[in-house]
């Protein structure tokens, strides 16, 4: 099984990947200023079949530190990960709780399989909180070592509640069995500095650094609603910390509102069997089988080991799916400048880039040796994680930026400032279109020339936000709030802003064009947390393959895939190894799109870890419990019904004349064939209106079909029968909510 | 005339699976291709002829973020 | 670097030597009784031919190991540091010679150390240890 002959030569990046600006000078003084606020001891334990059977509760306001048992009911219904997060959050908040109330929690839970080192993509942590952007639960699936190290210290989840009166660090020492809340007055703020300093500070020696993971955010989270969390690991070969992001929905903003500067976990030395799985042999065999598949197939398939997720930039462009200029268009002549060959050459190839041990997909690429041109770290040499596809598309084409170094700099500052790259990309695209259409101008932006592709203005807007000043402060509120601010100031037509502001439920869209795929319009707007593609990515099945011709076909896909993909987050799996490589015989299976062999791998690894035997149908049933619970949680918070599942029209069809006319042939043909109206002799405005009417009707028919398939009422409320089927009727409040909403 | 994913498309003598992919700009690496129901392996794209009237299915799998 | 080599024209695939090389490797190097758990495998195809699975110390596994548990020693031989190993088996999955080994009773995998014990054990003098230049690390 050598590399196939089709393989292209690898371009080596000439940068020395061990060189970068270092920040640990002055660490002693920072450390000396720490003050112990609270301390507790615990007995470190390793998991038994994936579970430690206890969780850790910390109130940073009252400084209470407490262990809680994991009940059988928690495991039966919520499984772990995002399920545990939602359950803890449900118990912590009331319908009146908002993101910045002390009652709101941030829950980090790795899931029972997380920490497995043999199967690729088994080291994720799931983070849940009430989002400042959406006022409903947000969940994020993130790499880095924190979750596994937390579990190997002895906890299946960490609940953070309360608000501290000063900046604090929570330190969990899983080797010594000590938990400390420390005042941290002199800490650096931004993640690339803070995580490096804290890794060195809490490690007892050089070899101990790999046992440390830091969760932190940056200055952006202090002044915006779009803060994210960086989860670190020590990259021994590079000699620096690496970061993975729990990006969506403003979790970092909640973190800073609680005045948490960082979480530091020092876990035990990682070995192969720390989960104490029920059947290690099955895990070993399944893991090795997958590693071999990666070795044999990656180079002729997605080249994830070379390019990471950025491998699809040029592919999205080729299919008119690469969001360009705020999702107006799907391709651009300059895409080649931000395409995967550029990133392959720019990222270091001779190292190991998994975000947890044993990930042979190893997509966590790093571009080393970037010398920054702007901002507080101007002149510093840094390592930038990624860029992942979302960043290349959002910070790149969607904002009209096609210079790779500019894109890397934007990516770097998003990460270290602790803001979500996807959100920043989509909101920048929005303000740039507002600028194009005169809703914004130089005066209104305080001198920022936000024309398409002006990376310098984009960066300055970000630096302003991090400093808490100027137009950047407004941008950091996100599109939902910006629309209201602009309207209140009388700056633009609210209807136009509603159409082009790519947010739903208050969360910005991620970076795919859904205009030509009805199923994906639902895939985005019918999500629990807001429009992120991690529930369903159906564009090819629907638009290119034409495999989903009827509403029922689309509804089936919007039933199966969101549930299937939810399951990754219950267990601590990464989604990517599921379908960014496929077995050589995948094409001859009955359902290639589901990658049946990999589904079976997941069933096997789960069963072998927990000792709970499941099959692929039970997997979906496990997810359905949590998925429906989250829907009901949304309803409990005053959202979650049909009116919150309506997409901005930009995601459904052409809003403006330029948009229509740029793809006039396509739209005219559809008008003739699908709508049965002759476009001849009609003005563009008339044609836009006819198309819009048709597409929105179609969208509503899709919603009807999906709700029916999911066992929900026409208003999107899970029915009592569905709740009983899933065992959620065990919770009286769930039953009450459903009944009160006609379910 | 051939059919590609349900759409009518022009046919020309000597046309291969590779030619169909090129004509449609199908650049995605994870494809499942069937010509009149028969599976074609990636290594055979260039050598597999597409006869006139053929029904070609080019199923794109998923990948990415 | 030290590399174990086999001359397949001399090897008789265990027909009269009872796989002395595998037995000695298993018992003397890895302290296990089962020759199937040796670091080399000689297979008889029954038609007078056979194959050998040997580690040639190419170093691919060094490149993929996420824990830096694999390093060349001063003889150029790829050695595993069990203290650092996290049992991920990437080394096994990525070894093109299928020469990285696993004993189901152990978490850490194991591999050939080019020690030469099998060389001495072979009654047909089919095995030898040679000194060859170390290949440059590959990007994998
Ligand atoms: S595929 Fe990428 S994101 Fe997923 S676990 Fe592996 S390195 Fe991390
Ligand atoms: S075990 Fe395999 S990959 Fe490692 S040095 Fe030997 S032959 Fe090479
Ligand atoms: S199993 Fe051990 S030696 Fe092999 S790659 Fe993983 S950490 Fe390295
Ligand atoms: S050289 Fe030593 S370790 Fe390698 S196969 Fe021979 S006896 Fe076993």
JSON list of N, CA and C in Angstrom, two decimals, chain C residues 9-32:
[
{"chain": "C", "resi": 9, "resn": "UNK", "atom": "N", "xyz": [16.95, -16.28, -0.95]},
{"chain": "C", "resi": 9, "resn": "UNK", "atom": "CA", "xyz": [17.40, -17.50, -1.62]},
{"chain": "C", "resi": 9, "resn": "UNK", "atom": "C", "xyz": [17.99, -18.50, -0.62]},
{"chain": "C", "resi": 10, "resn": "UNK", "atom": "N", "xyz": [18.40, -17.98, 0.55]},
{"chain": "C", "resi": 10, "resn": "UNK", "atom": "CA", "xyz": [18.94, -18.89, 1.57]},
{"chain": "C", "resi": 10, "resn": "UNK", "atom": "C", "xyz": [17.87, -19.35, 2.56]},
{"chain": "C", "resi": 11, "resn": "UNK", "atom": "N", "xyz": [16.92, -18.47, 2.82]},
{"chain": "C", "resi": 11, "resn": "UNK", "atom": "CA", "xyz": [15.87, -18.77, 3.80]},
{"chain": "C", "resi": 11, "resn": "UNK", "atom": "C", "xyz": [15.02, -19.92, 3.28]},
{"chain": "C", "resi": 12, "resn": "UNK", "atom": "N", "xyz": [14.66, -20.87, 4.15]},
{"chain": "C", "resi": 12, "resn": "UNK", "atom": "CA", "xyz": [13.76, -21.91, 3.66]},
{"chain": "C", "resi": 12, "resn": "UNK", "atom": "C", "xyz": [12.39, -21.87, 4.33]},
{"chain": "C", "resi": 13, "resn": "UNK", "atom": "N", "xyz": [12.06, -20.71, 4.83]},
{"chain": "C", "resi": 13, "resn": "UNK", "atom": "CA", "xyz": [10.70, -20.39, 5.30]},
{"chain": "C", "resi": 13, "resn": "UNK", "atom": "C", "xyz": [10.18, -21.35, 6.35]},
{"chain": "C", "resi": 14, "resn": "UNK", "atom": "N", "xyz": [11.07, -21.77, 7.20]},
{"chain": "C", "resi": 14, "resn": "UNK", "atom": "CA", "xyz": [10.63, -22.56, 8.35]},
{"chain": "C", "resi": 14, "resn": "UNK", "atom": "C", "xyz": [10.39, -24.03, 8.07]},
{"chain": "C", "resi": 15, "resn": "UNK", "atom": "N", "xyz": [10.73, -24.50, 6.87]},
{"chain": "C", "resi": 15, "resn": "UNK", "atom": "CA", "xyz": [10.41, -25.89, 6.56]},
{"chain": "C", "resi": 15, "resn": "UNK", "atom": "C", "xyz": [11.23, -26.87, 7.40]},
{"chain": "C", "resi": 16, "resn": "UNK", "atom": "N", "xyz": [12.51, -26.57, 7.63]},
{"chain": "C", "resi": 16, "resn": "UNK", "atom": "CA", "xyz": [13.25, -27.45, 8.53]},
{"chain": "C", "resi": 16, "resn": "UNK", "atom": "C", "xyz": [13.89, -26.73, 9.71]},
{"chain": "C", "resi": 17, "resn": "UNK", "atom": "N", "xyz": [13.77, -25.40, 9.75]},
{"chain": "C", "resi": 17, "resn": "UNK", "atom": "CA", "xyz": [14.43, -24.67, 10.85]},
{"chain": "C", "resi": 17, "resn": "UNK", "atom": "C", "xyz": [13.48, -24.31, 11.97]},
{"chain": "C", "resi": 18, "resn": "UNK", "atom": "N", "xyz": [12.18, -24.62, 11.80]},
{"chain": "C", "resi": 18, "resn": "UNK", "atom": "CA", "xyz": [11.17, -24.31, 12.82]},
{"chain": "C", "resi": 18, "resn": "UNK", "atom": "C", "xyz": [11.18, -22.85, 13.23]},
{"chain": "C", "resi": 19, "resn": "UNK", "atom": "N", "xyz": [11.44, -22.00, 12.26]},
{"chain": "C", "resi": 19, "resn": "UNK", "atom": "CA", "xyz": [11.39, -20.55, 12.55]},
{"chain": "C", "resi": 19, "resn": "UNK", "atom": "C", "xyz": [12.22, -20.17, 13.76]},
{"chain": "C", "resi": 20, "resn": "UNK", "atom": "N", "xyz": [13.45, -20.64, 13.77]},
{"chain": "C", "resi": 20, "resn": "UNK", "atom": "CA", "xyz": [14.34, -20.32, 14.91]},
{"chain": "C", "resi": 20, "resn": "UNK", "atom": "C", "xyz": [14.45, -18.82, 15.10]},
{"chain": "C", "resi": 21, "resn": "UNK", "atom": "N", "xyz": [14.48, -18.07, 13.99]},
{"chain": "C", "resi": 21, "resn": "UNK", "atom": "CA", "xyz": [14.64, -16.62, 14.10]},
{"chain": "C", "resi": 21, "resn": "UNK", "atom": "C", "xyz": [13.49, -16.00, 14.86]},
{"chain": "C", "resi": 22, "resn": "UNK", "atom": "N", "xyz": [12.27, -16.41, 14.49]},
{"chain": "C", "resi": 22, "resn": "UNK", "atom": "CA", "xyz": [11.10, -15.86, 15.17]},
{"chain": "C", "resi": 22, "resn": "UNK", "atom": "C", "xyz": [11.08, -16.29, 16.63]},
{"chain": "C", "resi": 23, "resn": "UNK", "atom": "N", "xyz": [11.37, -17.57, 16.88]},
{"chain": "C", "resi": 23, "resn": "UNK", "atom": "CA", "xyz": [11.34, -18.06, 18.26]},
{"chain": "C", "resi": 23, "resn": "UNK", "atom": "C", "xyz": [12.32, -17.32, 19.13]},
{"chain": "C", "resi": 24, "resn": "UNK", "atom": "N", "xyz": [13.54, -17.18, 18.63]},
{"chain": "C", "resi": 24, "resn": "UNK", "atom": "CA", "xyz": [14.56, -16.51, 19.45]},
{"chain": "C", "resi": 24, "resn": "UNK", "atom": "C", "xyz": [14.23, -15.04, 19.65]},
{"chain": "C", "resi": 25, "resn": "UNK", "atom": "N", "xyz": [13.72, -14.40, 18.61]},
{"chain": "C", "resi": 25, "resn": "UNK", "atom": "CA", "xyz": [13.34, -13.00, 18.74]},
{"chain": "C", "resi": 25, "resn": "UNK", "atom": "C", "xyz": [12.27, -12.87, 19.82]},
{"chain": "C", "resi": 26, "resn": "UNK", "atom": "N", "xyz": [11.26, -13.74, 19.75]},
{"chain": "C", "resi": 26, "resn": "UNK", "atom": "CA", "xyz": [10.15, -13.63, 20.71]},
{"chain": "C", "resi": 26, "resn": "UNK", "atom": "C", "xyz": [10.64, -13.91, 22.13]},
{"chain": "C", "resi": 27, "resn": "UNK", "atom": "N", "xyz": [11.38, -15.00, 22.31]},
{"chain": "C", "resi": 27, "resn": "UNK", "atom": "CA", "xyz": [11.74, -15.38, 23.69]},
{"chain": "C", "resi": 27, "resn": "UNK", "atom": "C", "xyz": [12.87, -14.51, 24.24]},
{"chain": "C", "resi": 28, "resn": "UNK", "atom": "N", "xyz": [13.88, -14.29, 23.42]},
{"chain": "C", "resi": 28, "resn": "UNK", "atom": "CA", "xyz": [15.05, -13.60, 23.97]},
{"chain": "C", "resi": 28, "resn": "UNK", "atom": "C", "xyz": [14.91, -12.09, 23.97]},
{"chain": "C", "resi": 29, "resn": "UNK", "atom": "N", "xyz": [14.30, -11.52, 22.93]},
{"chain": "C", "resi": 29, "resn": "UNK", "atom": "CA", "xyz": [14.20, -10.06, 22.88]},
{"chain": "C", "resi": 29, "resn": "UNK", "atom": "C", "xyz": [12.96, -9.57, 23.60]},
{"chain": "C", "resi": 30, "resn": "UNK", "atom": "N", "xyz": [11.83, -10.21, 23.33]},
{"chain": "C", "resi": 30, "resn": "UNK", "atom": "CA", "xyz": [10.58, -9.67, 23.87]},
{"chain": "C", "resi": 30, "resn": "UNK", "atom": "C", "xyz": [10.00, -10.50, 25.01]},
{"chain": "C", "resi": 31, "resn": "UNK", "atom": "N", "xyz": [10.74, -11.56, 25.38]},
{"chain": "C", "resi": 31, "resn": "UNK", "atom": "CA", "xyz": [10.37, -12.37, 26.55]},
{"chain": "C", "resi": 31, "resn": "UNK", "atom": "C", "xyz": [8.95, -12.91, 26.50]},
{"chain": "C", "resi": 32, "resn": "UNK", "atom": "N", "xyz": [8.56, -13.34, 25.32]},
{"chain": "C", "resi": 32, "resn": "UNK", "atom": "CA", "xyz": [7.26, -14.00, 25.19]},
{"chain": "C", "resi": 32, "resn": "UNK", "atom": "C", "xyz": [7.45, -15.34, 24.49]}
]
